[in-house]
Structure formats: structure tokens, C-alpha cells
Short mmCIF file of C-alpha atoms in Angstrom, two decimals:
data_model
loop_
_atom_site.label_atom_id
_atom_site.label_comp_id
_atom_site.label_asym_id
_atom_site.label_seq_id
_atom_site.Cartn_x
_atom_site.Cartn_y
_atom_site.Cartn_z
CA MET O 22 47.12 -49.71 104.34
CA THR O 23 45.68 -52.68 103.10
CA VAL O 24 42.41 -52.10 101.69
CA HIS O 25 39.85 -55.17 102.56
CA ARG O 26 36.85 -55.38 100.03
CA ILE O 27 34.41 -57.75 99.28
CA VAL O 28 34.99 -57.81 95.01
CA LEU O 29 32.74 -58.99 92.27
CA GLY O 30 33.81 -60.64 88.93
CA ILE O 31 32.42 -60.50 86.32
CA GLU O 32 33.55 -62.69 83.26
CA SER O 33 31.80 -62.25 79.61
CA SER O 34 33.94 -62.85 77.05
CA CYS O 35 32.32 -65.79 75.51
CA ASP O 36 30.12 -68.72 75.50
CA GLU O 37 30.08 -68.37 79.79
CA THR O 38 28.40 -66.12 82.20
CA GLY O 39 30.60 -66.24 84.99
CA ALA O 40 29.77 -64.25 88.50
CA GLY O 41 33.22 -64.57 91.71
CA LEU O 42 33.29 -63.13 95.04
CA VAL O 43 36.41 -62.77 96.28
CA ARG O 44 38.14 -60.99 99.73
CA ASP O 45 41.76 -61.51 100.76
CA GLY O 46 42.36 -64.08 97.96
CA ARG O 47 40.14 -65.81 99.39
CA LEU O 48 36.66 -67.42 97.20
CA LEU O 49 33.47 -66.64 99.31
CA GLY O 50 31.35 -68.48 96.16
CA HIS O 51 30.21 -67.97 92.59
CA ALA O 52 28.29 -69.50 89.46
CA VAL O 53 28.73 -70.04 86.05
CA ALA O 54 25.94 -70.29 83.31
CA SER O 55 26.95 -72.29 79.74
CA SER O 56 25.43 -71.50 76.54
CA MET O 57 27.37 -74.20 74.97
CA ASP O 58 24.57 -76.29 74.73
CA GLU O 59 23.10 -73.84 72.49
CA HIS O 60 26.71 -73.17 70.07
CA ALA O 61 26.78 -77.12 69.96
CA ARG O 62 24.86 -77.78 66.98
CA PHE O 63 27.75 -74.69 64.73
CA GLY O 64 29.90 -76.79 65.24
CA GLY O 65 31.71 -72.87 67.40
CA VAL O 66 30.41 -70.26 69.24
CA VAL O 67 27.83 -68.04 67.26
CA PRO O 68 29.03 -64.78 68.90
CA GLU O 69 25.20 -63.30 68.91
CA ILE O 70 23.17 -66.33 70.17
CA ALA O 71 26.61 -65.68 73.40
CA ALA O 72 25.65 -61.74 73.38
CA ARG O 73 21.58 -63.03 73.59
CA ALA O 74 22.65 -65.75 76.45
CA HIS O 75 24.88 -63.09 78.49
CA VAL O 76 22.31 -60.57 78.44
CA HIS O 77 20.01 -63.32 79.85
CA ALA O 78 21.59 -65.08 82.35
CA LEU O 79 23.75 -62.02 84.07
CA GLY O 80 21.09 -60.96 86.45
CA PRO O 81 21.05 -64.54 87.75
CA VAL O 82 24.68 -65.89 87.69
CA VAL O 83 25.27 -62.24 90.15
CA ARG O 84 22.37 -63.59 92.21
CA THR O 85 23.35 -66.77 92.29
CA ALA O 86 26.82 -66.21 93.22
CA LEU O 87 25.88 -64.39 96.05
CA ASP O 88 23.31 -66.50 97.34
CA ARG O 89 26.24 -69.20 98.17
CA ALA O 90 28.86 -67.35 99.27
CA GLY O 91 25.95 -66.21 101.43
CA LEU O 92 26.62 -61.66 100.67
CA GLY O 93 23.91 -58.98 100.13
CA PRO O 94 24.69 -56.22 97.41
CA GLY O 95 25.18 -53.61 99.51
CA ASP O 96 28.37 -56.34 101.07
CA ILE O 97 30.04 -55.40 97.47
CA GLY O 98 32.82 -52.79 98.17
CA ALA O 99 34.20 -53.40 94.27
CA VAL O 100 33.37 -54.97 90.55
CA ALA O 101 36.19 -56.17 87.83
CA VAL O 102 34.58 -57.54 84.64
CA THR O 103 36.38 -58.63 81.76
CA THR O 104 37.19 -56.12 79.20
CA GLY O 105 38.84 -57.57 76.84
CA PRO O 106 40.57 -59.77 74.97
CA GLY O 107 37.11 -61.38 73.16
CA LEU O 108 33.35 -61.26 71.47
CA SER O 109 32.37 -57.16 71.16
CA GLY O 110 29.14 -58.19 71.81
CA ALA O 111 29.65 -60.61 75.27
CA LEU O 112 32.38 -58.35 76.66
CA GLN O 113 29.74 -54.93 76.14
CA VAL O 114 26.98 -57.07 77.63
CA GLY O 115 29.58 -57.85 80.65
CA LEU O 116 30.73 -54.34 80.91
CA ALA O 117 27.60 -53.18 80.93
CA GLY O 118 25.82 -55.18 83.64
CA ALA O 119 29.28 -54.83 85.74
CA LYS O 120 29.58 -51.15 84.82
CA GLY O 121 25.36 -50.58 86.02
CA LEU O 122 26.32 -52.31 89.47
CA ALA O 123 29.08 -49.92 90.29
CA TYR O 124 27.61 -47.17 89.67
CA ALA O 125 24.63 -48.11 92.01
CA LEU O 126 26.53 -49.62 94.54
CA ASP O 127 28.83 -46.52 94.37
CA VAL O 128 31.87 -48.67 94.29
CA PRO O 129 34.97 -48.41 91.84
CA LEU O 130 34.97 -50.62 88.89
CA TYR O 131 37.97 -52.62 87.51
CA GLY O 132 38.47 -53.19 83.13
CA VAL O 133 40.31 -56.63 83.75
CA HIS O 134 42.31 -58.77 80.80
CA HIS O 135 40.66 -62.30 80.30
CA LEU O 136 44.42 -64.09 80.60
CA ALA O 137 44.72 -62.42 83.76
CA GLY O 138 42.11 -63.29 85.06
CA HIS O 139 43.02 -67.15 84.43
CA VAL O 140 46.58 -66.86 85.98
CA ALA O 141 44.98 -65.15 88.83
CA ALA O 142 42.45 -68.05 88.85
CA ASP O 143 45.01 -70.43 90.60
CA THR O 144 46.46 -67.99 93.71
CA LEU O 145 42.69 -69.04 94.53
CA GLU O 146 43.70 -72.34 94.82
CA HIS O 147 47.33 -72.08 96.03
CA GLY O 148 47.41 -68.82 97.34
CA PRO O 149 50.27 -66.17 95.93
CA LEU O 150 51.87 -66.67 93.26
CA PRO O 151 55.82 -67.49 93.73
CA ASP O 152 57.72 -63.95 92.02
CA PRO O 153 59.05 -65.14 89.46
CA CYS O 154 56.82 -67.85 87.78
CA VAL O 155 56.85 -69.20 84.50
CA VAL O 156 53.28 -69.56 83.35
CA LEU O 157 50.89 -71.78 80.20
CA ILE O 158 48.21 -70.64 79.46
CA VAL O 159 46.55 -72.57 76.94
CA SER O 160 42.77 -72.12 75.64
CA GLY O 161 40.71 -72.13 72.54
CA GLY O 162 42.78 -68.97 71.05
CA HIS O 163 44.92 -68.46 73.24
CA THR O 164 48.60 -70.48 74.09
CA SER O 165 51.31 -68.36 75.91
CA LEU O 166 54.29 -69.27 77.77
CA LEU O 167 54.94 -66.21 80.17
CA LEU O 168 57.28 -65.03 82.77
CA VAL O 169 54.97 -63.06 85.29
CA ARG O 170 56.39 -61.20 88.73
CA ASP O 171 53.57 -59.09 90.66
CA LEU O 172 50.71 -59.72 88.57
CA ALA O 173 48.99 -57.10 89.94
CA ARG O 174 52.17 -54.50 89.29
CA ASP O 175 54.41 -55.08 87.43
CA PRO O 176 54.37 -55.93 83.72
CA ILE O 177 54.40 -59.25 81.69
CA THR O 178 56.48 -61.29 79.38
CA HIS O 179 56.30 -63.13 76.93
CA LEU O 180 58.58 -66.10 76.25
CA GLY O 181 56.42 -67.07 73.77
CA ASP O 182 52.95 -67.46 72.03
CA THR O 183 50.99 -69.57 69.29
CA LEU O 184 52.52 -68.63 65.87
CA ASP O 185 48.49 -69.72 63.81
CA ASP O 186 46.43 -72.32 65.48
CA ALA O 187 46.49 -72.43 70.09
CA ALA O 188 46.04 -75.13 71.18
CA GLY O 189 41.87 -75.63 72.56
CA GLU O 190 41.28 -74.80 68.67
CA CYS O 191 43.49 -77.65 67.38
CA PHE O 192 41.30 -80.37 69.15
CA ASP O 193 38.19 -78.16 68.08
CA LYS O 194 39.09 -78.47 64.73
CA VAL O 195 40.50 -82.02 64.55
CA ALA O 196 37.31 -83.47 66.49
CA ARG O 197 34.85 -81.93 64.01
CA VAL O 198 37.23 -84.45 61.83
CA PHE O 199 37.36 -87.36 63.49
CA GLY O 200 33.11 -86.64 64.24
CA LEU O 201 33.16 -86.08 68.09
CA PRO O 202 30.63 -83.17 69.70
CA TYR O 203 31.97 -79.63 70.46
CA PRO O 204 33.67 -79.39 72.49
CA GLY O 205 36.19 -80.68 70.97
CA GLY O 206 38.91 -81.23 74.18
CA PRO O 207 36.80 -82.39 76.13
CA ALA O 208 35.55 -84.58 73.89
CA VAL O 209 39.36 -85.68 72.61
CA ASP O 210 39.97 -86.39 76.22
CA ARG O 211 37.36 -88.65 76.41
CA ALA O 212 37.33 -90.28 73.43
CA ALA O 213 41.91 -90.96 74.38
CA ARG O 214 40.96 -92.29 77.47
CA THR O 215 40.52 -96.29 75.34
CA GLY O 216 43.60 -95.46 72.25
CA SER O 217 46.72 -96.07 72.19
CA PRO O 218 48.47 -92.66 71.89
CA GLY O 219 51.82 -94.18 70.38
CA ALA O 220 49.36 -95.77 67.38
CA VAL O 221 49.35 -92.88 65.48
CA SER O 222 52.78 -90.50 64.73
CA PHE O 223 51.79 -86.79 64.54
CA PRO O 224 54.30 -84.76 64.39
CA ARG O 225 55.17 -82.15 67.52
CA PRO O 226 55.89 -78.80 65.65
CA LEU O 227 58.52 -76.30 66.51
CA THR O 228 60.50 -78.49 68.65
CA GLY O 229 63.81 -78.42 65.84
CA PRO O 230 67.12 -77.58 67.36
CA ARG O 231 67.21 -74.50 65.54
CA ASP O 232 63.12 -73.28 66.42
CA ASP O 233 62.18 -71.14 68.27
CA PRO O 234 62.14 -73.03 71.98
CA TYR O 235 59.14 -71.02 73.31
CA ALA O 236 56.87 -69.76 70.28
CA PHE O 237 54.31 -72.84 69.52
CA SER O 238 52.33 -73.62 66.44
CA PHE O 239 49.93 -75.94 66.31
CA SER O 240 47.90 -75.12 62.38
CA GLY O 241 50.57 -78.61 60.91
CA LEU O 242 49.18 -80.96 63.36
CA LYS O 243 46.32 -79.97 63.01
CA THR O 244 46.76 -80.70 59.45
CA ALA O 245 48.34 -83.93 59.69
CA ALA O 246 45.01 -85.31 61.83
CA ALA O 247 43.23 -84.20 58.93
CA ARG O 248 44.77 -85.83 56.42
CA TRP O 249 44.95 -88.87 58.68
CA ALA O 250 41.96 -88.60 59.43
CA GLU O 251 40.59 -88.63 55.63
CA GLY O 252 42.84 -91.79 54.50
CA HIS O 253 40.19 -94.10 56.16
CA ALA O 254 37.32 -95.68 54.78
CA GLU O 255 34.05 -94.38 56.51
CA GLY O 256 33.05 -96.13 59.15
CA THR O 257 36.87 -97.44 59.64
CA LEU O 258 38.84 -94.67 61.59
CA PRO O 259 40.00 -95.64 64.83
CA VAL O 260 39.07 -92.66 67.09
CA ALA O 261 39.92 -93.40 69.83
CA ASP O 262 44.26 -93.78 69.00
CA GLY O 263 43.40 -90.94 66.08
CA ALA O 264 42.38 -89.22 69.89
CA ALA O 265 45.06 -90.23 72.35
CA ALA O 266 47.41 -89.65 69.69
CA LEU O 267 46.48 -86.11 68.98
CA GLN O 268 45.93 -85.74 73.10
CA GLU O 269 49.79 -86.76 73.38
CA ALA O 270 51.45 -84.46 70.32
CA VAL O 271 49.82 -81.31 71.69
CA ALA O 272 50.98 -82.18 75.43
CA ASP O 273 54.39 -83.42 74.66
CA VAL O 274 54.74 -79.40 72.83
CA LEU O 275 52.94 -78.04 75.31
CA THR O 276 55.45 -79.24 78.07
CA ARG O 277 58.63 -79.95 76.84
CA LYS O 278 58.50 -75.99 76.19
CA ALA O 279 57.51 -74.84 79.37
CA VAL O 280 59.79 -76.73 81.22
CA ALA O 281 62.13 -75.89 78.93
CA ALA O 282 61.35 -72.25 79.94
CA CYS O 283 61.91 -72.91 83.92
CA ALA O 284 65.08 -74.41 83.30
CA ALA O 285 66.50 -71.70 81.20
CA HIS O 286 65.12 -68.70 83.17
CA GLY O 287 65.94 -70.21 86.84
CA VAL O 288 62.41 -69.89 87.76
CA GLY O 289 61.07 -72.99 90.04
CA THR O 290 57.27 -72.61 89.33
CA LEU O 291 55.75 -74.04 86.11
CA VAL O 292 51.27 -72.67 86.56
CA VAL O 293 49.22 -74.03 83.86
CA VAL O 294 46.29 -72.18 83.36
CA GLY O 295 43.28 -72.01 80.71
CA GLY O 296 40.12 -74.25 79.50
CA VAL O 297 43.63 -77.16 78.01
CA ALA O 298 44.93 -77.28 82.00
CA ALA O 299 41.67 -79.45 82.55
CA ASN O 300 42.82 -82.19 79.78
CA SER O 301 43.91 -85.06 81.52
CA ARG O 302 46.91 -85.50 80.06
CA VAL O 303 48.35 -82.52 79.49
CA ARG O 304 48.12 -82.28 83.32
CA ALA O 305 49.55 -85.71 84.00
CA LEU O 306 52.75 -85.63 81.47
CA ALA O 307 53.20 -81.76 83.00
CA ASP O 308 52.80 -83.86 86.38
CA GLU O 309 55.53 -86.24 84.99
CA ARG O 310 58.16 -83.41 83.58
CA CYS O 311 58.05 -81.03 86.63
CA ARG O 312 58.73 -83.45 88.79
CA ALA O 313 62.23 -84.69 87.45
CA ALA O 314 63.26 -81.72 86.34
CA GLY O 315 63.14 -80.46 89.95
CA ILE O 316 60.07 -77.86 89.71
CA THR O 317 56.67 -77.33 91.13
CA LEU O 318 54.19 -77.60 88.99
CA ARG O 319 50.77 -75.77 90.01
CA VAL O 320 47.04 -76.28 88.07
CA PRO O 321 44.30 -75.06 89.70
CA PRO O 322 40.89 -77.50 90.13
CA PRO O 323 39.80 -78.28 86.82
CA GLY O 324 36.17 -76.22 87.46
CA LEU O 325 38.72 -73.12 87.51
CA CYS O 326 40.38 -73.60 84.28
CA THR O 327 37.48 -72.83 82.27
CA ASP O 328 35.92 -68.96 82.18
CA ASN O 329 34.82 -68.11 85.24
CA GLY O 330 33.47 -65.13 87.19
CA ALA O 331 35.75 -65.83 90.13
CA MET O 332 39.14 -65.50 88.57
CA ILE O 333 38.29 -62.53 87.01
CA ALA O 334 37.23 -61.61 91.16
CA ALA O 335 40.67 -62.66 91.88
CA VAL O 336 42.70 -60.05 89.97
CA GLY O 337 40.51 -57.43 90.55
CA ASP O 338 41.42 -58.54 94.42
CA LEU O 339 44.72 -57.77 93.71
CA LEU O 340 43.72 -54.64 92.38
CA VAL O 341 42.74 -53.37 95.42
CA ARG O 342 44.90 -54.85 97.61
CA ALA O 343 47.69 -52.98 95.41
CA GLY O 344 46.41 -49.40 95.52
CA ALA O 345 45.73 -49.56 91.91
CA GLU O 346 43.81 -46.74 90.23
CA PRO O 347 39.86 -48.11 89.58
CA ALA O 348 38.89 -47.40 85.96
CA PRO O 349 37.13 -44.26 85.15
CA LEU O 350 33.21 -45.19 84.44
CA ASP O 351 33.32 -44.35 80.94
CA VAL O 352 36.06 -47.71 80.49
CA SER O 353 35.51 -49.44 77.26
CA ILE O 354 35.91 -53.19 75.76
CA ASP O 355 39.13 -53.99 74.06
CA PRO O 356 38.96 -57.33 72.38
CA SER O 357 42.07 -58.25 70.19
CA ALA O 358 43.22 -56.60 73.86
CA PRO O 359 47.58 -56.95 74.23
CA LEU O 360 48.46 -59.45 77.37
CA GLU O 361 50.79 -56.76 78.85
CA TYR O 362 49.62 -56.00 82.24
CA ALA O 363 46.63 -57.75 84.63
CA ALA O 364 44.50 -54.27 83.82
CA LEU O 365 43.92 -53.69 80.26
CA HIS O 366 44.40 -49.98 81.34
CA PRO O 367 46.81 -50.05 84.54
CA ALA O 368 47.79 -46.26 86.73
CA THR O 369 51.61 -45.56 86.13
CA THR O 370 52.02 -45.96 89.22
CA PHE O 371 50.50 -48.40 91.63
CA ALA O 372 50.25 -47.55 96.07
CA ARG O 373 52.47 -50.27 97.90
CA ALA O 374 50.43 -51.54 100.23
CA ALA O 375 51.29 -52.49 103.11
#
């Protein structure tokens, strides 16, 4: 029997506190509170500040999500929560809140991998994922190419991962050198609008014929952009051109490898998710190259690309409908969890839903 439950998802892995409600693949309502402004003056996320912000925001965010869905706590049939990867203190806050709700409401609890949440976010906009599909995850801390089948039941195959800096990390670090505000990704995207992507010849890392076709490396690009900026006298740096060229280099590498992975594995759908999937040039170039290759491109709307509770609820909803075993109430966090399954502590067998 297919189980129909309203799943509350809670996300607190970094600097966003998110709550979302999903039933049968449909988003009913969600809310996000960000502590980003509190971190901006430090040029990056401060873990202690993030954890304290989650403590204050978690209750109000859950109530707001319920209000937007027109629901009450008694309507919640299951709770899903990010248990890794992420900042240890931040994860602990979300997990403690989720455990309390699950216990008080006497409903099952599911521990969810944060990156699986990003993958599932696309299902809230475009429906079930094709089996198989290639997924490109691009965020501040992660850049990976995955082969995904049934997200709730099957293991996730890593085709390639970043060897050093992730794409979002590259944007953040170079933005600081360019004098742009934190977070760097959106700042680079805005600055690039008036620049010329061909003004600077930045490298395309790991795109040679002998390089790993699906691995990523952005540390060299970061260094090249920093050296270019340092070569200009104070007040003469053409920031818009630098931002446009940097953005073009990142988008070129990401989309080139992703489309190549689809072709090599005979997969007709590319799904691009994560915070950097909100970047305008990444989206545009992915669309251009997928059209040319006859590949269907799926990218969530920008509001579902960044961290949010809806994506965690989406995974929880898939797990519930797949008949997955809930996590025990003494489940713990895993701040450096590898992405192997959508659930961090998957059952060895799943009851196939009718």
C-alpha cells in the first residue's frame, strides 16, 4: 500500500533555517530564514553564529510553513531532517527540533542527506526524476556529477566530484578579491551583467584530453583570477569583465562535463541543482548545450536551488512512499557524510510501494 502522509522537512545544515511540507510529491508550503547578513561582515559563515540563529528561527519557520500550507501540527504525518553533511552545531539544532516534533506528534522520523535534498528539490517543480538521469550538483561546498536511478531505493553513483574548491567556493573567494560582497555567487552574477566574458582568458581546469572527464577542480581558476586582479593598480580593476569571465569559465566547465556524461552513459535528462544552479550563466549555457545535444534539461526555480526545508521534505516524502524504515529517535548527525543514499541510515531492504 502506498502511504499518504504530509511530511515536514527541516533543513539547518548551514546558514538557512528551512521548513517545508510535502505530500505525494506536491509542495504544500515552505519558509526559510537566513542568517546570511550576520555572517557578511566576516566574509563567510561563522558556525557559532549560524547555530544560534537556528535556535531562534526554527520554531517560527515551522509555524510559518504550516500557516502557508493552511495546516496545523496535527496534520504532520512524518518528519524528515538533514542529518549531514554540514556544520555540526547547526545540524544539531535542526535534529533536536525534529526529534522533539516527531516524539510529540508520535510520527516517524527520517534522517536525510543534504545533497539528496538538492536532487529531490527538482521533483517539486518537474515531477518524478527519470530513471536514470545525470545530476549535476553545484553549491558552495560541493560539485559532483551523479548517476541517479530511484532516489529513495537505489544507491547513487558518483561519476565525478571536485578535487579541491567547489564552484560556489571559487565564486566566494574570488568575489572577495574583486571587492564584491558576500555571498560571492550572487554578487559575481550581478557584476557580470555589464561585463564581457571574453575580456579575460581564464583557464578551464581538467578539460584536457588526458584529464578525468568528470572530475572538477576550481582552485587553479580561483588562483588565476586572484593573480589577474592583483595585477591591477588600486581603483583600476575592471570588476564587471573579471566577473563575466570567471562566470563563463565556471559555467563552461560545469556544462561541458555534464553534457558529456549524459552522452557517455546514454542518458537523456540532465538535472542541475544546488545554489550555483541559480546562476544565470550556468542556467543559460546548460540550456544551450542540452538543446544542441538533444538532452532534456531540468533545473529547479532559483528559490528551490538554495538550501530550504522543502527539499528535505521531498526526500522524506519519497522515503515514506517507498516504504523505507524510519530512523531511530537516537539517530545522530554526520557532518561529513558521503552521498551514497538519500537516507543517511538506509534500511537494507525497502518495501516496494503498491
